[in-house]
mmCIF file of C-alpha atoms in Angstrom:
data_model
loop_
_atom_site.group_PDB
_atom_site.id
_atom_site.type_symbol
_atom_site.label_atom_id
_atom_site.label_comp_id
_atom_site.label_asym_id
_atom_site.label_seq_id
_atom_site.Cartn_x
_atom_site.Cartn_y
_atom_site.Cartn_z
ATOM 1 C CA UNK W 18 26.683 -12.273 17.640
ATOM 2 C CA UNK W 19 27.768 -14.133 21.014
ATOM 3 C CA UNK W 20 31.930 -12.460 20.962
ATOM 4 C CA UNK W 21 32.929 -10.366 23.962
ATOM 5 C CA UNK W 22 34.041 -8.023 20.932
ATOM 6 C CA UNK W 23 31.710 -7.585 17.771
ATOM 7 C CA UNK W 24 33.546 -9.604 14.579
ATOM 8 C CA UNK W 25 30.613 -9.322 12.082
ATOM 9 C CA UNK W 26 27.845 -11.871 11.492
ATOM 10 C CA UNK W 27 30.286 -13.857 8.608
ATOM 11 C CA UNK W 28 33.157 -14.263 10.586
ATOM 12 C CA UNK W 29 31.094 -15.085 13.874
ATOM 13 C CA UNK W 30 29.561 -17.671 11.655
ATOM 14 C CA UNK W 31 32.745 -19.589 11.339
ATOM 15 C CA UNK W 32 33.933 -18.747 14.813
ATOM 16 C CA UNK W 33 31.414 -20.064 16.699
ATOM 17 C CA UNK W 34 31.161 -23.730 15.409
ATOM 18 C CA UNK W 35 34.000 -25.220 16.316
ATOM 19 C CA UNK W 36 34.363 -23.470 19.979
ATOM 20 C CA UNK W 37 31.113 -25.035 20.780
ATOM 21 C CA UNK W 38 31.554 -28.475 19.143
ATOM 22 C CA UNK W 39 35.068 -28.078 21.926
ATOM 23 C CA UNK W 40 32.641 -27.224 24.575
ATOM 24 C CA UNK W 41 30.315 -30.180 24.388
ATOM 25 C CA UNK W 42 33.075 -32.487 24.234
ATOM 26 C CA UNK W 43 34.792 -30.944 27.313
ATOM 27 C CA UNK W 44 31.780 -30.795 29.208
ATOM 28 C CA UNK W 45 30.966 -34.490 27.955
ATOM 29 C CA UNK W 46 34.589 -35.863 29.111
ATOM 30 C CA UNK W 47 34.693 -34.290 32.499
ATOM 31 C CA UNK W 48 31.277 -35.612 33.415
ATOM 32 C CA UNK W 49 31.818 -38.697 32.113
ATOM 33 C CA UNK W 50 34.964 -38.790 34.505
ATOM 34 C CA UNK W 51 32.868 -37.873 37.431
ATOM 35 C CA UNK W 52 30.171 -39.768 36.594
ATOM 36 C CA UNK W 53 32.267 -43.126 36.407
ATOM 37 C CA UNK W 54 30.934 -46.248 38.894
ATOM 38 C CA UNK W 55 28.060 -44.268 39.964
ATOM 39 C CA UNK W 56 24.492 -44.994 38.632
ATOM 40 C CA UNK W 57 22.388 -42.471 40.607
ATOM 41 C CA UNK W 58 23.750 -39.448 39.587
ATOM 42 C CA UNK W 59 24.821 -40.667 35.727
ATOM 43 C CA UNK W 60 20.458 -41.517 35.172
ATOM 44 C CA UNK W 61 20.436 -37.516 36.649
ATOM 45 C CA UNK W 62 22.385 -36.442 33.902
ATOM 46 C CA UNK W 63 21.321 -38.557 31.085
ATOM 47 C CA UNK W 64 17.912 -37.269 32.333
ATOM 48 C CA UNK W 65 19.333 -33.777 31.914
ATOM 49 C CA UNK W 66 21.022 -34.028 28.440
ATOM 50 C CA UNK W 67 17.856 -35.892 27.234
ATOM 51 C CA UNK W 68 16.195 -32.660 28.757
ATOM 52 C CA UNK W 69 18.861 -30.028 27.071
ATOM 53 C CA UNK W 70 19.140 -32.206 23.528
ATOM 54 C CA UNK W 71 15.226 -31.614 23.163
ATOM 55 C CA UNK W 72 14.980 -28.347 24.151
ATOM 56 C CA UNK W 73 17.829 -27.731 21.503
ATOM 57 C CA UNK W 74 16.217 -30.077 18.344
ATOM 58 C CA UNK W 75 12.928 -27.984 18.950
ATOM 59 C CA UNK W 76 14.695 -24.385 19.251
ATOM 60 C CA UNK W 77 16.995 -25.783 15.675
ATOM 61 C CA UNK W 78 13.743 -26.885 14.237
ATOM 62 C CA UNK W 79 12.042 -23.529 14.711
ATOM 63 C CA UNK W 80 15.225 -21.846 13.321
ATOM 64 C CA UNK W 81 15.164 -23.563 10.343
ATOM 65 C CA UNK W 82 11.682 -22.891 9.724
ATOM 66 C CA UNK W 83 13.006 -19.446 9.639
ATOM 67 C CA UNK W 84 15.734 -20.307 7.207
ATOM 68 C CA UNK W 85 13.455 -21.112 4.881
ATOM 69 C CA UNK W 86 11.141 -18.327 4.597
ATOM 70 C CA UNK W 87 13.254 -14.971 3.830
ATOM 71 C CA UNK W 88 10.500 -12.919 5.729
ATOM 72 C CA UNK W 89 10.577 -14.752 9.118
ATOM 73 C CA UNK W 90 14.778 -15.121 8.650
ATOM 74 C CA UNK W 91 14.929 -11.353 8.325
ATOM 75 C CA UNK W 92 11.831 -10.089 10.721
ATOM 76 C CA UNK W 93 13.437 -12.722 13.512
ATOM 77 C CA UNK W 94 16.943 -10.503 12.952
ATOM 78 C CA UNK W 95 15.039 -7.344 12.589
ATOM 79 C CA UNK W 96 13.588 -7.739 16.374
ATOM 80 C CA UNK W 97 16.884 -9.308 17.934
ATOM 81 C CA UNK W 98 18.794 -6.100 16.099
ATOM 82 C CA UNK W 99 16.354 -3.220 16.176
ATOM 83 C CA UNK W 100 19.182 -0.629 15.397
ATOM 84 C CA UNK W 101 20.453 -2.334 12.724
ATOM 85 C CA UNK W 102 18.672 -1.428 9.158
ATOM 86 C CA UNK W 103 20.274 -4.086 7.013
ATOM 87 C CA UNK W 104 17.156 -6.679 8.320
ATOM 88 C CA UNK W 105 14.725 -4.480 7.717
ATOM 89 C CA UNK W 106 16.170 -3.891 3.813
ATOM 90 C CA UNK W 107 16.444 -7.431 3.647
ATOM 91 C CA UNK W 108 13.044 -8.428 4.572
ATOM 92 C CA UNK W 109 11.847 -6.116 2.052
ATOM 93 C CA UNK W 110 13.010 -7.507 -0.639
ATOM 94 C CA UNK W 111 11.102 -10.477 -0.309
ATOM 95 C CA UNK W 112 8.335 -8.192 0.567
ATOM 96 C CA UNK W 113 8.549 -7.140 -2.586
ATOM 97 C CA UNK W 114 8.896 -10.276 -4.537
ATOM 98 C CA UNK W 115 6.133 -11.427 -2.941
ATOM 99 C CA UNK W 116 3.790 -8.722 -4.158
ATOM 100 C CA UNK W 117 3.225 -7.209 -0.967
ATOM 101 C CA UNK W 118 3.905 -3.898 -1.548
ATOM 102 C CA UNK W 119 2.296 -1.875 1.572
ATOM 103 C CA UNK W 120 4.548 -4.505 3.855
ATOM 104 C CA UNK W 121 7.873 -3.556 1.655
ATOM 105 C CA UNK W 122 7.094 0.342 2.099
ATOM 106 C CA UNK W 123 7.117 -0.609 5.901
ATOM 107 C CA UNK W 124 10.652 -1.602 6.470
ATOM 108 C CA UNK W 125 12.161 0.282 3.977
ATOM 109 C CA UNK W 126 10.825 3.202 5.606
ATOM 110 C CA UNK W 127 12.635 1.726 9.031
ATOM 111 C CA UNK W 128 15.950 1.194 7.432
ATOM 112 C CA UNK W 129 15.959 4.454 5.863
ATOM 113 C CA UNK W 130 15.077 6.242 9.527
ATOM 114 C CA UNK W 131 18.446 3.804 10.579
ATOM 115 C CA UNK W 132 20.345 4.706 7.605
ATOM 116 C CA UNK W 133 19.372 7.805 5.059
ATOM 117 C CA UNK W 134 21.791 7.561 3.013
ATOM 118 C CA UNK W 135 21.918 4.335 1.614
ATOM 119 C CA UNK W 136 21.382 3.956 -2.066
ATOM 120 C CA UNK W 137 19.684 0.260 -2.096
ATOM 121 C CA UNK W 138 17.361 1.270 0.227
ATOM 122 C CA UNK W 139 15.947 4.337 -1.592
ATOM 123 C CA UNK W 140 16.434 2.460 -4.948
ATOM 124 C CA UNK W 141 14.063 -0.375 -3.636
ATOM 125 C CA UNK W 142 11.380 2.131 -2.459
ATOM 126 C CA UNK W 143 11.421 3.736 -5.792
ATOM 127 C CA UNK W 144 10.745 -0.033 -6.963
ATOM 128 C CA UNK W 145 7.760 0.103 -4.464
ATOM 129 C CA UNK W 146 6.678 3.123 -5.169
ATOM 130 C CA UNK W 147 6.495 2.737 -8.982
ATOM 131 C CA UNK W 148 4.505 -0.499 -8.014
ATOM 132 C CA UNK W 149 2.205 1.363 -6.369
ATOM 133 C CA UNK W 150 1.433 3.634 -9.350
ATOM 134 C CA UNK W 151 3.653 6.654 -7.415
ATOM 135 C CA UNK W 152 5.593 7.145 -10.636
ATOM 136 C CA UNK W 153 6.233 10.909 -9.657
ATOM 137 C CA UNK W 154 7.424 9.787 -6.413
ATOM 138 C CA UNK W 155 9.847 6.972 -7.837
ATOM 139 C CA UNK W 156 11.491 9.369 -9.966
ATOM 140 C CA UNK W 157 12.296 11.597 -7.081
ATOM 141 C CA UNK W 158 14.044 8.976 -5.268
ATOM 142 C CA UNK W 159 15.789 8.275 -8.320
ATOM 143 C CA UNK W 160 16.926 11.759 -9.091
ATOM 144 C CA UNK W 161 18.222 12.243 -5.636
ATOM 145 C CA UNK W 162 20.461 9.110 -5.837
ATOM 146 C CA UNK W 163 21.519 10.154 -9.106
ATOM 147 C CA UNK W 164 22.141 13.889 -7.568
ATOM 148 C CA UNK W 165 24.618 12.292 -5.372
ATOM 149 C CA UNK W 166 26.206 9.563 -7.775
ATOM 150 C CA UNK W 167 25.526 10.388 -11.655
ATOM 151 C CA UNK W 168 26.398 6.937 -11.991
ATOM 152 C CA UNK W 169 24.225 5.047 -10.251
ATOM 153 C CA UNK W 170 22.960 2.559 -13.331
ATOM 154 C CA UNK W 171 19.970 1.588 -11.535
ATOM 155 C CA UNK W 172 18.751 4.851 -10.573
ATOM 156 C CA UNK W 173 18.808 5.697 -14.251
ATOM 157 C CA UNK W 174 17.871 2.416 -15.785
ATOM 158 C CA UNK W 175 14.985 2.951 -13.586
ATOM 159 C CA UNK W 176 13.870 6.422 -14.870
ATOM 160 C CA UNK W 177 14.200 4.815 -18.086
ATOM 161 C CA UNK W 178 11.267 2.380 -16.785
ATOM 162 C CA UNK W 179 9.015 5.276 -16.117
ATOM 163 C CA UNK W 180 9.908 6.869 -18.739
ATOM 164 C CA UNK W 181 8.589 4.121 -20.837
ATOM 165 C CA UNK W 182 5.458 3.717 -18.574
ATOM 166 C CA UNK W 183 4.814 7.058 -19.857
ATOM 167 C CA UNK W 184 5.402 6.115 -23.930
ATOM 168 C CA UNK W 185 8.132 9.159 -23.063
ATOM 169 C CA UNK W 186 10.230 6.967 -25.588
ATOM 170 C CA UNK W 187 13.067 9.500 -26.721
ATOM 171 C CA UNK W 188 13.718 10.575 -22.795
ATOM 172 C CA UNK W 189 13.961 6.328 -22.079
ATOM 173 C CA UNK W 190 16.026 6.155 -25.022
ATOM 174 C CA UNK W 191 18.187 8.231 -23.709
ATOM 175 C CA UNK W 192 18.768 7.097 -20.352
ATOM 176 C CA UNK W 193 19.236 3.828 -21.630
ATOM 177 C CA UNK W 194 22.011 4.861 -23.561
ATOM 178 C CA UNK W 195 23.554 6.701 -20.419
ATOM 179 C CA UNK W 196 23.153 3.497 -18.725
ATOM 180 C CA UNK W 197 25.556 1.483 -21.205
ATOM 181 C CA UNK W 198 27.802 4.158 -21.850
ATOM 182 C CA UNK W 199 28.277 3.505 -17.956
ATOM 183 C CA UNK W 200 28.274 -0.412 -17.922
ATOM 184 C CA UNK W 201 27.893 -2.068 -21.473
ATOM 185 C CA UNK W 202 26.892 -5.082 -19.842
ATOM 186 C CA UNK W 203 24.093 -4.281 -18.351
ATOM 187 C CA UNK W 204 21.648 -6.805 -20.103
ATOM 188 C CA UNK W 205 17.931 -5.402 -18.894
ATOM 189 C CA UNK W 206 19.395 -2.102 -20.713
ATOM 190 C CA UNK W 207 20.397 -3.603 -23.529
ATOM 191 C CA UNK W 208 17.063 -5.299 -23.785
ATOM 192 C CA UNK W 209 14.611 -2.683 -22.807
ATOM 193 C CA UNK W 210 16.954 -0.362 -25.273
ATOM 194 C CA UNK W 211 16.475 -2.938 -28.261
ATOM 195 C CA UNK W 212 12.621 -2.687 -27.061
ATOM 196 C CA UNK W 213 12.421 0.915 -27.367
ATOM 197 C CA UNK W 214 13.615 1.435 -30.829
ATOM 198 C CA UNK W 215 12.278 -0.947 -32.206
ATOM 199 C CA UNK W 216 8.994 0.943 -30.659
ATOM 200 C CA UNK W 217 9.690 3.890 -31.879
ATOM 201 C CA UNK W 218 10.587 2.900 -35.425
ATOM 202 C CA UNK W 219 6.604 0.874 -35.397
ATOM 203 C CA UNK W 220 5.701 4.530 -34.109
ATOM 204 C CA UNK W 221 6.745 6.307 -36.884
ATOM 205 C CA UNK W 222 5.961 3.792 -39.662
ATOM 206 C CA UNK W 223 2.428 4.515 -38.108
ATOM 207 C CA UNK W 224 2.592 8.179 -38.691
ATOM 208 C CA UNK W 225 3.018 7.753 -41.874
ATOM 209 C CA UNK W 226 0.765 5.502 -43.282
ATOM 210 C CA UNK W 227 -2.139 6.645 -40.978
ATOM 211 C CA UNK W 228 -1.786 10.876 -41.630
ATOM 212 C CA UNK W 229 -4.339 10.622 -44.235
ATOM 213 C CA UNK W 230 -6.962 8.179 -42.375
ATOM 214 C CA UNK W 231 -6.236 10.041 -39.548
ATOM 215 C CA UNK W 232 -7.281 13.471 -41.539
ATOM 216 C CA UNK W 233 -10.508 12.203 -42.545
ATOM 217 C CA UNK W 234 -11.505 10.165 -39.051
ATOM 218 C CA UNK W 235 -13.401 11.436 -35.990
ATOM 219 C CA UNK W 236 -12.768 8.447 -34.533
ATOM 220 C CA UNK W 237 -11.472 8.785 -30.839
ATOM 221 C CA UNK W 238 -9.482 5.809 -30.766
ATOM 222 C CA UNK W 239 -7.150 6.196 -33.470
ATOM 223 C CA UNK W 240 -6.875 9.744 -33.044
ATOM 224 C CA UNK W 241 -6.076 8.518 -29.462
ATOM 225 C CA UNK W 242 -3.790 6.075 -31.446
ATOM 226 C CA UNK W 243 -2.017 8.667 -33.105
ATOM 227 C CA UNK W 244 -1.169 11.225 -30.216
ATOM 228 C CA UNK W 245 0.572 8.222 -28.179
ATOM 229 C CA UNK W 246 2.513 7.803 -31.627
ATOM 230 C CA UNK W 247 3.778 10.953 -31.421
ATOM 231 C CA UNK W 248 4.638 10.892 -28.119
ATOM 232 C CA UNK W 249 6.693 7.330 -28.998
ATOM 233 C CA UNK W 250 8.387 8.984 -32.065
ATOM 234 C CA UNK W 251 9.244 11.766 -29.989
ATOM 235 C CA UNK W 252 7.162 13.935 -33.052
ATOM 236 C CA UNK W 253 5.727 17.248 -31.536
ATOM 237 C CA UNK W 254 2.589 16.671 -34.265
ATOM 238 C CA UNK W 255 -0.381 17.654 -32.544
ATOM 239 C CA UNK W 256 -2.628 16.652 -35.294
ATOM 240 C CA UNK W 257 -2.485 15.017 -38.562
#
């Protein structure tokens, strides 16, 4: 930010308004005052505000193109601030709700070379990583945040997620109930909780009506079926 001493982006944001908007208006007033009675140099510096006010509406329209895409905002920071990781988190979050996965990986890796140890940035490459099918990788991540702060309700709502993308039903169970114990309020673990049992209770249901089909089948599907039903009830059965 343009202060002889650093105040923080937010507070440079309201600082720097209203010193400028003083600055034009000085600047305007003495050369008005000089520029009284004389036409030859008063054309000049029309000429040269003309000149200035241009170059400024095409530098502002730029920026705001910028302000409206997250990834050009936060890339734009990113190369004015190299040291600084909080652009490159930033821009991968949109990364990331845009899809683009590989791109995400990218600056979250760069923020986490400027800053190790913060949680959002490892939390959001777990995200990544579980995107990219890396589920033993994203529960790493998250087991090393939780390692450092056992109550870090993403990190374990998350392991709840790959829990469930492994029908590992009881273990997401669990977790989920971990989670709220931590923060009742937290509404995606209330709903993937709700989610679960009611999973596990179709899960068992199925165990019992289908031991005796099951008995007399060689068909690989429902036998198929049924192991991924035990795994959901949390049932050791290895057979029917």
């Amino acid at each position: 930010v343009s202060h002889v001493v650093p105040i923080g982006a937010l507070m440079a944001e309201r600082f720097l308004f209203a010193p400028s908007l003083g600055l034009v208006l000085f600047a305007c007033g003495t050369g008005a005052s000089v520029l009284r009675g004389s036409d030859a140099p008063r054309v000049v510096a029309i000429a040269l505000v003309a000149v200035l006010a241009t170059a400024g509406a095409v530098r502002s329209a730029r920026r705001a193109a910028e302000w409206r895409d997250g990834v050009r905002l936060w890339e734009s920071l990113a190369r004015e601030t190299p040291e600084d990781y909080r652009p490159w988190s930033n821009v991968a979050t949109h990364w990331i709700a845009r899809g683009e996965l590989a791109n995400a990986e990218r600056a979250l890796l760069r923020a986490l070379e400027l800053e190790p140890g913060d949680a959002a940035v490892r939390t959001n490459l777990a995200i990544v990583r579980m995107g990219q099918g890396d589920l033993a990788g994203a529960e790493a991540i998250h087991r090393e945040t939780l390692a450092a702060d056992p109550r870090d309700v993403h990190a374990r709502f998350n392991l709840a997620v790959i829990a469930l993308n492994r029908d590992d039903v009881p273990i997401a169970i669990d977790e989920l109930e971990r989670v709220l114990e931590i923060n009742p309020n937290f509404q995606p673990a209330i709903e993937r909780l709700d989610a679960a049992r009611t999973s596990q209770a179709a899960a068992r249901r199925f165990l019992l009506e289908a031991r005796v089909p099951v008995r007399e089948s060689n068909d690989p599907k429902l036998l198929e079926a049924w192991r991924r039903a035990c795994r959901i009830a949390g049932d050791p059965c290895a057979g029917p």
